[in-house]
Amino acid sequence: MARTKSKKALYADVLAWFTENMPSVQSELNFKNPYQLLVAVILSAQCTDKRVNMVTPALFERFPDTKSMSRSDEAEIYSYIKSVSYPNSKAAHLLGMAKMIEADYGGKVPEAMNDLMRLPGVGRKTANVMTAVAFEKPAMAVDTHVFRVSARIGLTQNAKTPLETEKQLVANIPRQMLGTAHHWLLLHGRYVCLARNPKCKECGLQPFCAYYKAAQTKAKPKSKDSIA
């Protein structure tokens, strides 16, 4: 019987594979500064990055900063984002976010996690994205893709919530790699390790993946000598 790979070895193998095969990764959201990224990430909740990138150019032209957005209203903001998911609530979040940043942070997007999570429409995942991408600090944002892929590979065990997944990943991935690892896992989940029909035959992580190994074992035909 083959020995089960240790957690440390598994993480090393998976990170090495991503390093070799996806050396350059970045957010698929289009942005030029922390304000634009914050807006885009708020809009991206349960919505595709492609759709968000379609609406943000006009939105940013009309609202180049939090000051201009804070002086608007929900109806006008809605008119620019009505094609994204849940536009009414997101319009309210964007307006509230802009007003709070103007009132409490002098028009500058705060960098501290606690401050970010005070903002309307900003949960832990969004705050971690801002920390890692906008401010280039160690952070692991866990969305549905990261949550699913981590569990399938076997990087996480018995994680029931995004926070539990985040804690396990942070404990085992070198701090300087956390932001990059987030993009690796997210993009792998978006394009290869799909929720319903994962492309296992195309996946280079087959040798390390617990999900793939379990599927292969299940698919093996019974021996002719086995008892029915």
CSV table of C-alpha atoms in Angstrom, one decimal:
chain,number,residue,atom,x,y,z
A,1,MET,CA,0.0,0.0,0.0
A,2,ALA,CA,1.3,3.4,-1.0
A,3,ARG,CA,2.2,5.8,1.9
A,4,THR,CA,-0.1,8.8,2.3
A,5,LYS,CA,1.8,12.0,1.5
A,6,SER,CA,2.4,14.2,4.5
A,7,LYS,CA,0.7,17.5,4.6
A,8,LYS,CA,4.0,19.4,4.3
A,9,ALA,CA,5.0,17.4,1.3
A,10,LEU,CA,1.6,17.8,-0.3
A,11,TYR,CA,1.7,21.6,0.0
A,12,ALA,CA,5.3,21.6,-1.3
A,13,ASP,CA,4.3,19.6,-4.4
A,14,VAL,CA,1.2,21.6,-5.1
A,15,LEU,CA,2.9,25.0,-4.7
A,16,ALA,CA,5.9,23.8,-6.9
A,17,TRP,CA,3.5,22.7,-9.6
A,18,PHE,CA,1.7,26.1,-9.6
A,19,THR,CA,5.0,27.9,-9.5
A,20,GLU,CA,6.2,26.1,-12.6
A,21,ASN,CA,3.0,26.1,-14.6
A,22,MET,CA,1.4,29.4,-13.5
A,23,PRO,CA,4.4,31.6,-12.8
A,24,SER,CA,2.6,34.9,-13.4
A,25,VAL,CA,-0.9,35.4,-12.1
A,26,GLN,CA,-3.0,38.4,-11.2
A,27,SER,CA,-6.6,39.5,-10.6
A,28,GLU,CA,-8.8,39.3,-13.7
A,29,LEU,CA,-10.6,42.5,-12.5
A,30,ASN,CA,-9.5,45.7,-14.2
A,31,PHE,CA,-8.4,48.5,-11.9
A,32,LYS,CA,-5.8,51.2,-11.5
A,33,ASN,CA,-5.9,52.0,-7.8
A,34,PRO,CA,-7.2,50.7,-4.4
A,35,TYR,CA,-10.5,52.6,-4.8
A,36,GLN,CA,-11.2,51.0,-8.2
A,37,LEU,CA,-10.3,47.5,-7.0
A,38,LEU,CA,-12.6,47.9,-3.9
A,39,VAL,CA,-15.5,48.9,-6.2
A,40,ALA,CA,-14.8,46.1,-8.6
A,41,VAL,CA,-14.5,43.4,-5.8
A,42,ILE,CA,-17.8,44.6,-4.2
A,43,LEU,CA,-19.5,44.3,-7.6
A,44,SER,CA,-18.0,40.9,-8.3
A,45,ALA,CA,-19.9,39.2,-5.5
A,46,GLN,CA,-21.9,36.4,-7.2
A,47,CYS,CA,-21.0,37.9,-10.5
A,48,THR,CA,-18.4,37.2,-13.1
A,49,ASP,CA,-15.3,39.3,-13.5
A,50,LYS,CA,-16.0,39.7,-17.2
A,51,ARG,CA,-19.4,41.3,-16.4
A,52,VAL,CA,-17.8,43.6,-13.8
A,53,ASN,CA,-15.1,44.7,-16.3
A,54,MET,CA,-17.9,45.6,-18.7
A,55,VAL,CA,-19.6,48.1,-16.4
A,56,THR,CA,-16.6,49.6,-14.5
A,57,PRO,CA,-15.1,51.8,-17.3
A,58,ALA,CA,-18.2,54.1,-17.4
A,59,LEU,CA,-18.7,53.9,-13.7
A,60,PHE,CA,-15.1,55.0,-13.0
A,61,GLU,CA,-15.4,57.8,-15.6
A,62,ARG,CA,-18.4,59.1,-13.8
A,63,PHE,CA,-17.1,58.4,-10.3
A,64,PRO,CA,-13.2,58.7,-10.4
A,65,ASP,CA,-13.0,58.7,-6.5
A,66,THR,CA,-14.9,58.3,-3.4
A,67,LYS,CA,-15.7,62.0,-3.2
A,68,SER,CA,-17.6,62.0,-6.4
A,69,MET,CA,-19.4,58.8,-5.6
A,70,SER,CA,-20.3,59.9,-2.1
A,71,ARG,CA,-22.1,63.0,-3.6
A,72,SER,CA,-24.3,60.8,-5.8
A,73,ASP,CA,-27.3,58.6,-4.9
A,74,GLU,CA,-28.3,55.0,-5.1
A,75,ALA,CA,-30.4,55.6,-8.2
A,76,GLU,CA,-27.6,57.1,-10.3
A,77,ILE,CA,-25.1,54.4,-9.2
A,78,TYR,CA,-27.6,51.8,-10.0
A,79,SER,CA,-28.0,53.1,-13.5
A,80,TYR,CA,-24.3,52.2,-14.2
A,81,ILE,CA,-24.3,48.8,-12.5
A,82,LYS,CA,-27.8,47.5,-13.3
A,83,SER,CA,-26.4,44.6,-15.4
A,84,VAL,CA,-24.5,43.0,-12.5
A,85,SER,CA,-26.1,40.7,-9.9
A,86,TYR,CA,-28.0,42.3,-7.1
A,87,PRO,CA,-27.5,45.8,-8.4
A,88,ASN,CA,-29.9,47.5,-5.8
A,89,SER,CA,-28.0,46.3,-2.8
A,90,LYS,CA,-24.6,46.9,-4.5
A,91,ALA,CA,-25.6,50.4,-5.3
A,92,ALA,CA,-26.4,51.0,-1.6
A,93,HIS,CA,-23.1,49.4,-0.6
A,94,LEU,CA,-21.1,51.5,-3.0
A,95,LEU,CA,-22.7,54.7,-1.8
A,96,GLY,CA,-22.3,53.8,1.8
A,97,MET,CA,-18.7,52.7,1.3
A,98,ALA,CA,-17.8,56.0,-0.4
A,99,LYS,CA,-19.5,58.1,2.3
A,100,MET,CA,-17.7,56.3,5.1
A,101,ILE,CA,-14.3,56.5,3.4
A,102,GLU,CA,-14.8,60.3,2.9
A,103,ALA,CA,-16.1,60.8,6.5
A,104,ASP,CA,-13.8,58.5,8.4
A,105,TYR,CA,-10.7,58.0,6.3
A,106,GLY,CA,-10.1,61.3,4.5
A,107,GLY,CA,-11.0,59.9,1.1
A,108,LYS,CA,-8.4,57.2,1.2
A,109,VAL,CA,-9.2,53.5,1.2
A,110,PRO,CA,-8.0,52.1,4.6
A,111,GLU,CA,-5.4,49.4,4.7
A,112,ALA,CA,-6.2,47.7,8.1
A,113,MET,CA,-8.4,44.6,8.0
A,114,ASN,CA,-10.7,45.9,10.7
A,115,ASP,CA,-11.2,49.2,9.0
A,116,LEU,CA,-11.9,47.6,5.6
A,117,MET,CA,-14.5,45.3,7.2
A,118,ARG,CA,-16.3,48.3,8.6
A,119,LEU,CA,-17.1,49.4,5.1
A,120,PRO,CA,-20.6,48.5,3.6
A,121,GLY,CA,-20.4,45.6,1.3
A,122,VAL,CA,-17.0,44.5,2.5
A,123,GLY,CA,-16.7,41.1,4.2
A,124,ARG,CA,-13.6,39.2,5.2
A,125,LYS,CA,-13.0,37.8,1.7
A,126,THR,CA,-13.1,41.3,0.1
A,127,ALA,CA,-10.9,42.7,2.9
A,128,ASN,CA,-8.3,39.9,2.2
A,129,VAL,CA,-8.4,40.6,-1.5
A,130,MET,CA,-7.7,44.3,-0.8
A,131,THR,CA,-4.9,43.4,1.6
A,132,ALA,CA,-3.2,41.0,-0.8
A,133,VAL,CA,-3.8,42.7,-4.2
A,134,ALA,CA,-4.1,46.4,-3.5
A,135,PHE,CA,-1.7,46.7,-0.6
A,136,GLU,CA,0.6,43.7,-1.4
A,137,LYS,CA,0.5,42.3,2.1
A,138,PRO,CA,0.2,38.6,3.1
A,139,ALA,CA,-3.4,37.5,3.0
A,140,MET,CA,-5.5,34.6,1.8
A,141,ALA,CA,-8.9,35.4,0.4
A,142,VAL,CA,-11.2,32.5,0.3
A,143,ASP,CA,-14.0,32.5,-2.2
A,144,THR,CA,-16.1,29.5,-3.5
A,145,HIS,CA,-13.3,28.5,-5.9
A,146,VAL,CA,-10.5,28.5,-3.3
A,147,PHE,CA,-12.8,26.8,-0.8
A,148,ARG,CA,-13.6,24.0,-3.2
A,149,VAL,CA,-10.2,23.4,-4.8
A,150,SER,CA,-8.4,23.4,-1.4
A,151,ALA,CA,-10.7,20.7,-0.1
A,152,ARG,CA,-10.6,18.6,-3.2
A,153,ILE,CA,-6.8,18.5,-3.5
A,154,GLY,CA,-6.6,17.8,0.2
A,155,LEU,CA,-4.9,21.0,1.3
A,156,THR,CA,-7.7,21.5,3.8
A,157,GLN,CA,-9.4,18.8,5.9
A,158,ASN,CA,-12.9,19.1,7.4
A,159,ALA,CA,-13.1,22.9,6.8
A,160,LYS,CA,-16.7,23.8,7.1
A,161,THR,CA,-16.4,27.6,6.6
A,162,PRO,CA,-14.3,30.0,4.5
A,163,LEU,CA,-12.6,31.1,7.7
A,164,GLU,CA,-11.6,27.6,8.6
A,165,THR,CA,-10.2,27.1,5.1
A,166,GLU,CA,-8.3,30.4,5.4
A,167,LYS,CA,-6.7,29.4,8.7
A,168,GLN,CA,-5.5,26.1,7.4
A,169,LEU,CA,-4.1,27.6,4.2
A,170,VAL,CA,-2.4,30.4,6.1
A,171,ALA,CA,-0.8,27.9,8.5
A,172,ASN,CA,0.8,25.9,5.7
A,173,ILE,CA,1.6,28.3,2.8
A,174,PRO,CA,4.7,30.6,3.2
A,175,ARG,CA,3.5,34.1,4.0
A,176,GLN,CA,5.2,35.6,0.9
A,177,MET,CA,3.2,33.2,-1.3
A,178,LEU,CA,-0.3,33.7,0.2
A,179,GLY,CA,-1.5,36.3,-2.3
A,180,THR,CA,-0.2,34.4,-5.3
A,181,ALA,CA,-1.6,31.1,-4.0
A,182,HIS,CA,-5.0,32.7,-3.7
A,183,HIS,CA,-4.9,33.5,-7.5
A,184,TRP,CA,-3.6,30.0,-8.3
A,185,LEU,CA,-6.4,28.3,-6.4
A,186,LEU,CA,-9.1,30.7,-7.7
A,187,LEU,CA,-8.1,30.4,-11.3
A,188,HIS,CA,-7.7,26.7,-11.1
A,189,GLY,CA,-11.2,26.5,-9.8
A,190,ARG,CA,-12.5,28.9,-12.4
A,191,TYR,CA,-11.1,27.1,-15.4
A,192,VAL,CA,-10.1,23.5,-14.5
A,193,CYS,CA,-11.5,22.3,-11.2
A,194,LEU,CA,-15.1,23.2,-12.0
A,195,ALA,CA,-17.8,22.7,-9.4
A,196,ARG,CA,-20.0,20.4,-11.4
A,197,ASN,CA,-17.7,18.9,-14.1
A,198,PRO,CA,-14.1,19.2,-13.0
A,199,LYS,CA,-11.7,18.7,-15.9
A,200,CYS,CA,-9.6,16.1,-14.1
A,201,LYS,CA,-8.2,14.6,-17.3
A,202,GLU,CA,-6.6,17.9,-18.2
A,203,CYS,CA,-5.4,18.7,-14.7
A,204,GLY,CA,-1.7,18.6,-13.9
A,205,LEU,CA,-2.4,18.2,-10.2
A,206,GLN,CA,-3.7,14.6,-10.7
A,207,PRO,CA,-0.6,13.1,-8.9
A,208,PHE,CA,-1.4,15.1,-5.7
A,209,CYS,CA,-5.2,15.4,-5.7
A,210,ALA,CA,-7.2,13.5,-3.2
A,211,TYR,CA,-10.4,14.0,-5.2
A,212,TYR,CA,-8.9,12.6,-8.3
A,213,LYS,CA,-7.4,9.6,-6.5
A,214,ALA,CA,-10.7,8.8,-4.8
A,215,ALA,CA,-12.5,9.0,-8.2
A,216,GLN,CA,-10.1,6.7,-9.8
A,217,THR,CA,-10.4,4.2,-7.0
A,218,LYS,CA,-14.2,4.3,-7.2
A,219,ALA,CA,-14.1,3.8,-11.0
A,220,LYS,CA,-11.9,0.6,-10.8
A,221,PRO,CA,-13.9,-2.5,-11.9
A,222,LYS,CA,-14.4,-5.2,-9.3
A,223,SER,CA,-12.2,-8.3,-9.6
A,224,LYS,CA,-13.8,-11.3,-11.2
A,225,ASP,CA,-13.1,-13.2,-8.0
A,226,SER,CA,-14.9,-10.6,-5.8
A,227,ILE,CA,-18.1,-11.7,-4.1
A,228,ALA,CA,-21.2,-10.0,-5.3
